[in-house]
Amino acid sequence: MAVITEHGNHNNNNNDINSNRTNTKIGIRKPITNESPHSSQRQLNAALTIPEFFAKKNIFITGGTGFLGTVLIEALLDTHPDIGTIYVLVRGKRNFDPNERINRLLQKPIFQKYNEKTLAKVVPVVGELTEPNFGFAPELLKEIVERVNVIYHSAATIRFNSPLRTAIFTNLTGTMRTIELAKQLKQLSAYIYCSTAFCNSNNRGLITEDVYKSQFDPYEMMKMAENDEAWVDFTPAKCKEYLKDHPNTYTFTKNLSENLLMAEMSGLPAAIVRPSIVYGTLENPMKGWVGNANSGHLGFLAGFVKGIFRTMCGRANAVIDIIPCDYVINSSLVMGWYVGTHHVEKPEIIHCTSGEVNPLTLSQFCDIINDSVERHPPNSFVWKPATKLRNGWRYNLFFYLFHLLPAMIFIIPEKLFGIGMPQHTAYEYMRVFQNGTKAFDYFLDKDFRYSLKNALRISSFIHESDRKRYNFDASQCDWTEFIDRCLIGIRRFYFKESAVTTQWHRNYWKVFNVLHYAGFAAILAILCFALTPFLGFQIGLTLALLIWGFLIWL
């Protein structure tokens, strides 16, 4: 099903990723064409249910301490009481206790239902993603090679504007390291790579569940990342020469990683899962779990509910392709089960998206979040939460007048009284918001469409007993209910507020609603007070009304 395909007018003289070369410096080797011994060693049994497949399986996870990785660990523990050891790769740092980091992770609310014996199955292993064999000691490497059956690779730099070299090291070389480990495993059952639906955002029309051929050789790009001289005077213009029609280094290196997987994992039980914009959970492990709400577009919602982010940039009829986090995890578990119980010639690829089966426009999205926050207001907010779509100069003027300028003034009460958002000042959040908006503009301004043909085909193989628990079909998702759960989850898990909306919350909203409209009157009074002494009452009032009307429209 999965093939590398030519899409668009790519240069046919680009490096061929199937040519045989060896990079001895970083241990990167071209794929071996002979059939892997794993093919004959694996015992396939399509009759197994998903829980039965994961019983006694030992798992290796990268990115396990991130938002998606945390929910993945919980979901694996939930699959079967006899799940094996879950090895979680964590970075080694000075004065850093990996066991303490995992202990803090396991203290999160989503793990409360598990006893100590179950949680003890989650074991941290210290290593560096980009190092050969992750820099593991020989004893640890031997244990993993002999015991691990399934690899989930979700570690990545998700910053759209990461330097190209950093993105190559983390997203591409890091993927190569997990592939090298997979090929060493004595009993590999499944290898699952968490990619992104945006990895092919340089293409138009219906994006299929195939690997789109990269314009550069992934092996050469990894080799280039190791060469210090290649990065001397590496200007933004030079970077654009590599990105070509990719919007950023993130999508570029994700596409390279998929090409690498297709070249390396032929004949092995591998799959690629491509989620779109990941929000909180719909059902599992609990409704509305949002982690720290700092990742992706969830950060916008966190600022929105506090009345700090009050605008969005984009076309009203553009589709915002969001997906519940648990749907992404469910699809990852399903793909692990599928490639582990069915023979696959090449890595299987599926989209985990909603736009084709349950489209949500930006206009509808704004209406839903405005209605939701009114029904479920937080304990406190800077100003009445509300957002509106704006574009071009209108968006920029509104941002500077009603985002940056108030944030600069708000620094004083923030410092004096400790109010506002946690960790950073409102002004700092505004800068993050501004950068994030620029990054997302590209994706909200294009009509991306993602085929679900392969996802639906594989879904049809799921056992009836597993269909509800491991559902990732967004066609029946109620976006109003889902956004409600996400906003309540942000209140509960990020701001540590009550999950229950009381009459006090409603009264608090009413007070701020009065203040909101009183603010309009105050602006008119200030304009009249400033203009009439110099221009006379009639002209001053007229000009004040015109400016006031413009600001209200803005």
Coordinates of C-alpha atoms in Angstrom, one line a residue:
M1 CA 0.0 0.0 0.0
A2 CA 2.7 2.5 0.9
V3 CA 5.0 3.7 -1.8
I4 CA 7.3 6.5 -2.5
T5 CA 5.6 8.6 -5.1
E6 CA 6.6 11.5 -7.3
H7 CA 4.4 14.5 -6.6
G8 CA 4.8 17.8 -8.4
N9 CA 7.6 18.9 -10.7
H10 CA 10.6 17.7 -8.8
N11 CA 14.0 17.6 -10.3
N12 CA 14.8 14.1 -11.4
N13 CA 18.5 14.7 -11.0
N14 CA 18.2 14.8 -7.2
N15 CA 20.2 12.3 -5.2
D16 CA 18.7 8.9 -5.4
I17 CA 18.0 7.6 -1.9
N18 CA 18.3 4.1 -3.1
S19 CA 21.9 4.4 -4.2
N20 CA 24.4 2.4 -2.0
R21 CA 26.7 4.6 0.1
T22 CA 28.0 4.3 3.6
N23 CA 28.6 7.2 6.1
T24 CA 31.2 5.8 8.5
K25 CA 31.4 8.9 10.7
I26 CA 27.8 8.8 12.0
G27 CA 27.1 5.1 11.3
I28 CA 24.5 5.7 8.6
R29 CA 24.2 2.9 6.1
K30 CA 22.1 2.4 3.1
P31 CA 19.3 -0.2 3.2
I32 CA 20.1 -3.8 2.7
T33 CA 18.0 -5.3 0.0
N34 CA 17.9 -8.8 1.4
E35 CA 14.9 -9.8 3.3
S36 CA 15.2 -9.1 7.0
P37 CA 15.5 -12.1 9.4
H38 CA 12.6 -10.6 11.4
S39 CA 10.2 -11.6 8.6
S40 CA 10.7 -15.3 9.3
Q41 CA 11.0 -15.0 13.0
R42 CA 7.7 -13.2 13.6
Q43 CA 4.7 -15.3 14.2
L44 CA 1.7 -13.5 12.7
N45 CA -1.7 -14.0 14.2
A46 CA -4.4 -11.7 12.8
A47 CA -6.9 -13.3 15.2
L48 CA -5.3 -11.5 18.2
T49 CA -7.2 -8.5 19.6
I50 CA -5.3 -5.3 20.3
P51 CA -5.0 -6.1 24.1
E52 CA -3.9 -9.6 23.3
F53 CA -1.2 -8.4 20.9
F54 CA 0.3 -6.1 23.5
A55 CA 0.3 -8.7 26.3
K56 CA 3.8 -9.5 27.4
K57 CA 5.3 -7.1 24.8
N58 CA 8.2 -4.9 25.9
I59 CA 8.1 -1.4 24.4
F60 CA 10.7 1.2 23.7
I61 CA 9.5 4.8 23.4
T62 CA 11.2 8.1 22.4
G63 CA 9.4 11.3 23.2
G64 CA 7.7 9.6 26.1
T65 CA 7.9 12.7 28.4
G66 CA 6.0 14.9 25.9
F67 CA 2.3 15.5 25.6
L68 CA 1.6 12.7 23.1
G69 CA 4.2 10.4 24.7
T70 CA 2.7 10.7 28.2
V71 CA -0.8 9.7 26.9
L72 CA 0.8 6.8 24.9
I73 CA 2.5 5.4 28.0
E74 CA -0.9 5.5 29.8
A75 CA -2.6 3.8 26.9
L76 CA 0.0 1.0 26.7
L77 CA -0.4 0.4 30.5
D78 CA -4.2 0.2 29.9
T79 CA -4.0 -2.3 27.0
H80 CA -3.4 -5.4 29.1
P81 CA -2.5 -6.2 32.7
D82 CA 0.4 -8.3 31.4
I83 CA 2.0 -5.5 29.3
G84 CA 5.8 -5.9 29.6
T85 CA 8.4 -3.3 30.4
I86 CA 8.0 0.2 28.9
Y87 CA 11.5 1.6 28.3
V88 CA 11.3 5.4 28.0
L89 CA 14.3 7.3 26.5
V90 CA 15.2 10.4 28.6
R91 CA 18.1 12.7 28.1
G92 CA 21.0 12.7 30.5
K93 CA 21.7 16.0 32.2
R94 CA 24.0 17.2 35.0
N95 CA 22.3 17.1 38.4
F96 CA 19.4 15.3 36.7
D97 CA 17.7 12.2 38.0
P98 CA 15.9 10.3 35.3
N99 CA 14.0 8.2 37.8
E100 CA 12.7 11.4 39.5
R101 CA 11.6 12.8 36.1
I102 CA 9.6 9.6 35.3
N103 CA 8.2 9.6 38.9
R104 CA 6.9 13.1 38.4
L105 CA 5.4 12.0 35.0
L106 CA 3.6 9.0 36.7
Q107 CA 2.2 11.3 39.4
K108 CA 0.0 13.0 36.8
P109 CA -3.8 12.5 37.2
I110 CA -4.0 10.2 34.2
F111 CA -1.9 7.5 36.0
Q112 CA -3.9 7.6 39.3
K113 CA -5.8 4.4 38.7
Y114 CA -2.6 2.3 38.5
N115 CA -0.9 0.6 41.4
E116 CA 2.8 0.8 42.1
K117 CA 3.4 -2.6 40.5
T118 CA 2.0 -1.5 37.2
L119 CA 3.7 1.9 37.3
A120 CA 7.0 0.1 37.9
K121 CA 6.8 -1.3 34.4
V122 CA 7.7 2.2 33.1
V123 CA 11.5 2.3 33.2
P124 CA 13.6 5.4 32.2
V125 CA 16.7 4.7 30.1
V126 CA 19.2 7.6 29.8
G127 CA 20.5 8.3 26.3
E128 CA 20.9 10.8 23.5
L129 CA 18.5 10.5 20.6
T130 CA 21.1 11.4 17.9
E131 CA 24.0 9.2 19.3
P132 CA 24.7 5.7 17.8
N133 CA 22.8 3.2 20.0
F134 CA 21.7 6.3 22.0
G135 CA 25.0 6.1 23.9
F136 CA 23.7 3.2 25.9
A137 CA 26.1 1.1 28.0
P138 CA 26.7 -2.4 26.5
E139 CA 24.7 -4.1 29.2
L140 CA 21.6 -1.9 28.7
L141 CA 21.8 -2.1 24.9
K142 CA 22.0 -5.9 25.2
E143 CA 18.9 -6.0 27.4
I144 CA 16.9 -3.8 25.0
V145 CA 18.0 -5.8 21.9
E146 CA 17.0 -9.1 23.5
R147 CA 13.8 -7.9 25.2
V148 CA 12.1 -5.1 23.2
N149 CA 9.4 -6.0 20.7
V150 CA 7.8 -2.7 19.8
I151 CA 9.3 0.7 19.1
Y152 CA 7.3 4.0 19.2
H153 CA 9.3 6.9 17.9
S154 CA 7.6 10.2 18.7
A155 CA 10.5 12.4 19.8
A156 CA 11.0 15.5 17.6
T157 CA 11.6 19.2 17.7
I158 CA 8.2 20.5 17.0
R159 CA 9.3 24.1 16.7
F160 CA 8.5 25.2 13.1
N161 CA 11.3 27.7 13.1
S162 CA 14.1 25.5 14.5
P163 CA 17.5 25.9 12.8
L164 CA 17.8 23.5 9.9
R165 CA 20.8 21.7 11.4
T166 CA 18.9 21.2 14.7
A167 CA 15.9 19.9 12.9
I168 CA 18.0 17.4 10.8
F169 CA 19.8 16.1 13.9
T170 CA 16.6 15.6 16.0
N171 CA 14.0 14.7 13.4
L172 CA 16.1 12.9 10.8
T173 CA 19.2 11.5 12.5
G174 CA 17.1 10.7 15.6
T175 CA 14.8 8.6 13.4
M176 CA 17.8 6.8 11.9
R177 CA 18.9 5.8 15.4
T178 CA 15.6 4.2 16.1
I179 CA 15.7 2.4 12.8
E180 CA 19.2 1.1 13.6
L181 CA 17.9 -0.2 17.0
A182 CA 14.8 -1.8 15.3
K183 CA 17.1 -3.8 13.0
Q184 CA 19.1 -5.1 16.0
L185 CA 16.1 -6.3 18.0
K186 CA 15.9 -10.1 18.3
Q187 CA 12.1 -10.0 18.3
L188 CA 10.8 -6.9 16.5
S189 CA 7.0 -7.0 16.3
A190 CA 6.2 -3.4 15.3
Y191 CA 7.9 -0.1 14.7
I192 CA 5.6 3.0 14.7
Y193 CA 6.7 6.5 13.6
C194 CA 4.7 9.5 14.7
S195 CA 5.0 11.9 11.7
T196 CA 2.6 14.8 10.9
A197 CA 0.0 15.4 8.2
F198 CA 1.8 18.7 7.5
C199 CA 4.9 16.9 6.2
N200 CA 3.5 17.1 2.7
S201 CA 2.2 20.7 3.0
N202 CA 4.3 21.8 0.1
N203 CA 1.7 19.9 -2.1
R204 CA -1.8 20.8 -3.2
G205 CA -4.9 18.8 -3.8
L206 CA -5.8 15.6 -2.0
I207 CA -2.7 14.4 -0.1
T208 CA -2.6 10.6 -0.1
E209 CA -1.3 8.1 2.4
D210 CA 1.9 7.6 0.5
V211 CA 5.4 8.9 1.1
Y212 CA 6.1 11.9 -1.2
K213 CA 9.6 11.8 -2.6
S214 CA 11.9 14.3 -1.0
Q215 CA 13.9 16.7 -3.1
F216 CA 17.1 15.9 -1.2
D217 CA 18.7 12.6 -0.2
P218 CA 18.1 12.1 3.5
Y219 CA 21.5 10.3 3.9
E220 CA 23.2 13.3 2.4
M221 CA 21.3 15.7 4.7
M222 CA 22.4 13.7 7.7
K223 CA 26.0 13.7 6.5
M224 CA 25.7 17.5 6.0
A225 CA 24.5 18.0 9.5
E226 CA 27.7 16.4 10.8
N227 CA 29.9 18.7 8.7
D228 CA 30.7 21.9 10.7
E229 CA 32.0 23.6 7.6
A230 CA 28.7 23.3 5.8
W231 CA 27.1 25.6 8.4
V232 CA 29.6 28.4 8.3
D233 CA 27.7 31.5 7.1
F234 CA 24.6 29.4 6.6
T235 CA 22.1 32.3 6.0
P236 CA 18.3 32.2 5.9
A237 CA 18.5 32.5 2.1
K238 CA 20.7 29.4 2.0
C239 CA 18.2 27.6 4.2
K240 CA 15.4 28.5 1.8
E241 CA 17.3 26.9 -1.0
Y242 CA 17.0 23.6 0.8
L243 CA 13.4 24.1 2.0
K244 CA 12.3 25.1 -1.5
D245 CA 8.4 24.9 -1.3
H246 CA 8.3 23.6 2.3
P247 CA 7.0 26.3 4.7
N248 CA 9.5 25.4 7.5
T249 CA 12.3 23.1 8.7
Y250 CA 9.8 21.0 10.6
T251 CA 7.8 19.8 7.6
F252 CA 10.9 19.5 5.6
T253 CA 12.7 17.1 8.0
K254 CA 9.6 15.1 8.7
N255 CA 9.2 14.5 5.0
L256 CA 12.9 13.4 4.8
S257 CA 12.4 11.1 7.8
E258 CA 9.5 9.4 6.0
N259 CA 11.7 8.9 2.9
L260 CA 14.3 7.4 5.2
L261 CA 11.8 4.9 6.7
M262 CA 10.7 3.8 3.3
A263 CA 14.2 3.1 2.2
E264 CA 15.3 1.4 5.4
M265 CA 12.2 -0.6 6.6
S266 CA 11.1 -2.5 3.6
G267 CA 9.9 -6.0 4.7
L268 CA 9.8 -5.0 8.3
P269 CA 6.6 -4.4 10.4
A270 CA 6.6 -0.6 10.3
A271 CA 4.0 2.1 10.1
I272 CA 3.7 5.9 9.9
V273 CA 1.0 7.8 11.7
R274 CA 0.3 11.3 10.5
P275 CA -1.9 13.4 12.9
S276 CA -3.0 16.9 12.1
I277 CA -3.4 19.6 14.9
V278 CA -3.5 17.7 18.2
Y279 CA -5.8 18.9 20.9
G280 CA -6.7 17.4 24.3
T281 CA -8.4 14.0 24.8
L282 CA -12.0 13.3 24.0
E283 CA -12.5 10.3 26.2
N284 CA -9.3 8.4 27.3
P285 CA -7.7 8.3 29.7
M286 CA -10.0 11.1 31.0
K287 CA -12.0 13.7 29.3
G288 CA -10.2 16.9 28.4
W289 CA -6.7 16.0 29.4
V290 CA -4.4 18.6 27.9
G291 CA -1.0 18.0 29.5
N292 CA 0.7 21.3 30.1
A293 CA -1.2 23.0 27.3
N294 CA 2.0 24.5 26.0
S295 CA 2.2 22.4 22.8
G296 CA 0.8 23.4 19.5
H297 CA -2.5 25.2 19.2
L298 CA -3.5 24.3 22.8
G299 CA -1.3 27.2 23.8
F300 CA -3.7 29.5 22.0
L301 CA -6.7 28.1 23.9
A302 CA -4.9 28.6 27.2
G303 CA -4.3 32.3 26.4
F304 CA -7.8 32.6 25.0
V305 CA -9.6 31.4 28.2
K306 CA -7.8 34.1 30.2
G307 CA -8.8 36.8 27.8
I308 CA -5.2 37.4 26.6
F309 CA -5.4 36.1 23.0
R310 CA -8.4 37.8 21.4
T311 CA -7.9 37.3 17.7
M312 CA -7.1 34.7 15.0
C313 CA -5.8 35.2 11.5
G314 CA -7.3 33.2 8.7
R315 CA -10.1 32.8 6.2
A316 CA -13.6 32.2 7.6
N317 CA -14.2 29.1 5.4
A318 CA -10.7 27.7 5.8
V319 CA -10.7 24.3 7.6
I320 CA -8.8 23.9 10.8
D321 CA -8.0 20.2 11.0
I322 CA -8.0 19.3 14.7
I323 CA -7.9 15.8 16.1
P324 CA -8.3 14.6 19.7
C325 CA -5.1 13.4 21.3
D326 CA -6.6 10.0 22.3
Y327 CA -7.5 9.4 18.6
V328 CA -3.8 9.8 17.7
I329 CA -2.8 7.4 20.4
N330 CA -5.6 4.9 19.4
S331 CA -4.4 5.0 15.8
S332 CA -0.8 4.4 16.9
L333 CA -1.9 1.4 18.9
V334 CA -4.0 0.1 16.1
M335 CA -1.1 0.4 13.7
G336 CA 1.2 -1.4 16.1
W337 CA -1.3 -4.2 16.3
Y338 CA -1.9 -4.2 12.5
V339 CA 1.7 -4.4 11.3
G340 CA 2.5 -6.9 14.1
T341 CA -0.3 -9.3 13.1
H342 CA -0.4 -8.8 9.3
H343 CA 2.3 -9.2 6.7
V344 CA 3.4 -5.9 5.2
E345 CA 5.8 -5.4 2.3
K346 CA 6.5 -1.8 3.1
P347 CA 5.7 0.6 5.9
E348 CA 2.0 1.3 6.2
I349 CA 0.9 5.0 6.3
I350 CA -2.3 6.4 7.7
H351 CA -3.6 9.9 8.3
C352 CA -5.2 10.7 11.6
T353 CA -7.2 13.8 10.5
S354 CA -10.7 15.1 10.5
G355 CA -11.0 17.6 7.6
E356 CA -12.3 15.2 5.0
V357 CA -14.9 13.5 7.2
N358 CA -15.9 16.2 9.7
P359 CA -14.7 19.6 8.5
L360 CA -14.6 22.5 11.0
T361 CA -14.1 25.9 9.6
L362 CA -12.3 28.7 11.3
S363 CA -15.5 30.7 11.6
Q364 CA -17.2 27.8 13.3
F365 CA -14.2 27.2 15.5
C366 CA -14.3 30.8 16.8
D367 CA -18.1 30.6 17.4
I368 CA -17.6 27.4 19.3
I369 CA -14.8 28.5 21.6
N370 CA -16.6 31.9 22.3
D371 CA -19.8 30.0 23.2
S372 CA -17.9 27.4 25.2
V373 CA -15.9 29.9 27.4
E374 CA -19.2 31.8 28.2
R375 CA -20.7 28.5 29.5
H376 CA -17.5 27.4 31.3
P377 CA -15.6 30.6 32.3
P378 CA -12.4 30.2 34.3
N379 CA -11.9 31.4 37.9
S380 CA -10.3 34.6 36.7
F381 CA -9.3 36.3 33.5
V382 CA -7.5 39.4 32.4
W383 CA -10.4 40.5 30.2
K384 CA -13.6 39.0 28.9
P385 CA -12.5 36.0 26.6
A386 CA -13.6 36.5 23.1
T387 CA -12.0 36.0 19.7
K388 CA -12.7 37.1 16.1
L389 CA -11.1 36.4 12.7
R390 CA -9.2 39.2 11.2
N391 CA -6.8 39.4 8.3
G392 CA -4.1 41.7 6.8
W393 CA -3.7 45.2 8.2
R394 CA -6.8 44.8 10.4
Y395 CA -5.3 41.9 12.2
N396 CA -1.9 43.6 12.6
L397 CA -3.4 46.8 13.9
F398 CA -5.7 45.0 16.3
F399 CA -2.7 42.9 17.6
Y400 CA -0.6 45.9 18.3
L401 CA -3.3 48.0 19.8
F402 CA -5.2 45.4 21.9
H403 CA -2.5 42.7 22.5
L404 CA 1.0 44.2 22.7
L405 CA 0.2 47.6 24.1
P406 CA -2.1 46.4 26.9
A407 CA 0.4 43.6 27.7
M408 CA 3.2 46.2 28.2
I409 CA 0.9 48.1 30.6
F410 CA -0.2 44.9 32.4
I411 CA 3.5 44.1 33.3
I412 CA 3.1 46.5 36.3
P413 CA 0.2 44.7 38.1
E414 CA 1.7 41.4 37.1
K415 CA 4.9 42.2 38.9
L416 CA 3.3 43.9 41.9
F417 CA 0.4 41.5 42.6
G418 CA 1.4 38.3 40.9
I419 CA -1.6 38.1 38.7
G420 CA -1.9 36.9 35.1
M421 CA -0.6 33.8 33.3
P422 CA 1.8 31.4 35.0
Q423 CA 5.6 31.3 34.2
H424 CA 5.7 34.2 31.8
T425 CA 4.4 37.8 31.6
A426 CA 1.5 38.6 29.2
Y427 CA 4.0 40.5 27.0
E428 CA 6.2 37.4 26.6
Y429 CA 3.1 35.3 25.8
M430 CA 2.2 37.9 23.2
R431 CA 5.5 37.5 21.4
V432 CA 5.1 33.7 21.5
F433 CA 1.5 34.2 20.1
Q434 CA 2.8 36.4 17.4
N435 CA 5.4 33.9 16.3
G436 CA 3.0 31.0 16.5
T437 CA 0.4 32.9 14.4
K438 CA 3.0 33.5 11.7
A439 CA 3.8 29.8 11.7
F440 CA 0.2 28.6 11.6
D441 CA -0.9 31.2 9.0
Y442 CA 0.5 29.0 6.2
F443 CA -1.6 26.0 7.3
L444 CA -4.8 27.9 7.8
D445 CA -4.5 29.8 4.5
K446 CA -4.4 26.7 2.3
D447 CA -7.1 24.1 1.6
F448 CA -5.3 20.9 2.7
R449 CA -7.1 17.7 2.1
Y450 CA -6.0 14.4 3.5
S451 CA -7.1 11.0 2.2
L452 CA -8.2 8.5 4.7
K453 CA -8.5 5.5 2.3
N454 CA -5.8 3.4 4.0
A455 CA -6.9 4.4 7.5
L456 CA -10.4 3.3 6.8
R457 CA -9.2 0.1 5.2
I458 CA -7.1 -0.8 8.3
S459 CA -9.9 0.2 10.6
S460 CA -12.1 -2.4 9.0
F461 CA -9.8 -5.1 10.4
I462 CA -10.2 -4.1 14.0
H463 CA -12.0 -6.7 16.1
E464 CA -15.5 -5.7 17.1
S465 CA -14.5 -5.8 20.8
D466 CA -11.8 -3.2 20.2
R467 CA -13.7 -0.8 17.9
K468 CA -15.1 1.5 20.6
R469 CA -12.0 1.6 22.8
Y470 CA -9.5 2.2 20.0
N471 CA -11.7 4.4 17.8
F472 CA -9.9 7.1 15.8
D473 CA -12.6 7.9 13.3
A474 CA -13.4 11.7 13.7
S475 CA -16.5 11.6 11.5
Q476 CA -18.8 11.4 14.5
C477 CA -16.9 13.8 16.7
D478 CA -19.1 16.5 18.2
W479 CA -16.7 19.6 18.0
T480 CA -18.8 21.6 20.5
E481 CA -18.6 18.9 23.1
F482 CA -14.9 18.3 22.4
I483 CA -14.0 22.0 22.7
D484 CA -16.0 22.2 26.0
R485 CA -13.9 19.3 27.4
C486 CA -10.6 20.9 26.2
L487 CA -11.4 24.3 27.8
I488 CA -12.5 22.7 31.0
G489 CA -9.3 20.5 30.9
I490 CA -7.2 23.7 30.5
R491 CA -8.9 25.1 33.6
R492 CA -8.4 22.0 35.5
F493 CA -5.0 20.7 34.5
Y494 CA -3.1 23.8 33.4
F495 CA -4.5 26.5 35.6
K496 CA -5.3 24.1 38.5
E497 CA -8.8 25.4 38.8
S498 CA -12.1 23.6 39.5
A499 CA -13.5 21.5 36.7
V500 CA -17.0 22.3 37.9
T501 CA -18.7 25.4 36.6
T502 CA -20.7 27.0 39.4
Q503 CA -23.1 30.0 39.7
W504 CA -20.1 32.0 41.0
H505 CA -18.4 31.5 37.6
R506 CA -21.5 32.7 35.8
N507 CA -21.8 35.7 38.0
Y508 CA -18.2 36.5 37.5
W509 CA -18.7 36.4 33.8
K510 CA -21.7 38.7 34.0
V511 CA -19.6 41.3 35.9
F512 CA -16.9 41.2 33.3
N513 CA -19.5 41.4 30.6
V514 CA -20.8 44.7 32.0
L515 CA -17.2 45.9 32.4
H516 CA -16.5 44.9 28.8
Y517 CA -19.3 47.1 27.4
A518 CA -18.6 49.8 30.0
G519 CA -15.1 49.9 28.5
F520 CA -16.6 50.9 25.1
A521 CA -18.3 53.8 26.8
A522 CA -15.1 54.8 28.6
I523 CA -13.2 54.8 25.3
L524 CA -15.8 57.2 23.8
A525 CA -15.6 59.5 26.9
I526 CA -11.8 59.6 26.7
L527 CA -11.8 60.4 23.0
C528 CA -14.4 63.2 23.6
F529 CA -12.4 64.6 26.5
A530 CA -9.2 64.6 24.4
L531 CA -10.6 66.1 21.2
T532 CA -13.4 68.5 22.0
P533 CA -11.2 71.1 23.9
F534 CA -9.1 71.5 20.8
L535 CA -11.6 71.0 17.9
G536 CA -14.8 72.3 19.5
F537 CA -17.7 70.3 20.7
Q538 CA -19.4 69.5 17.4
I539 CA -16.2 68.6 15.4
G540 CA -14.6 66.9 18.4
L541 CA -17.6 64.8 19.1
T542 CA -18.0 63.8 15.4
L543 CA -14.3 62.8 15.2
A544 CA -14.5 61.0 18.5
L545 CA -17.5 59.0 17.3
L546 CA -15.8 58.1 14.0
I547 CA -12.6 56.9 15.8
W548 CA -14.7 55.1 18.4
G549 CA -16.8 53.4 15.7
F550 CA -13.6 52.4 13.9
L551 CA -12.1 50.9 17.1
I552 CA -15.4 49.0 17.7
W553 CA -15.3 47.6 14.2
L554 CA -11.6 46.8 14.5

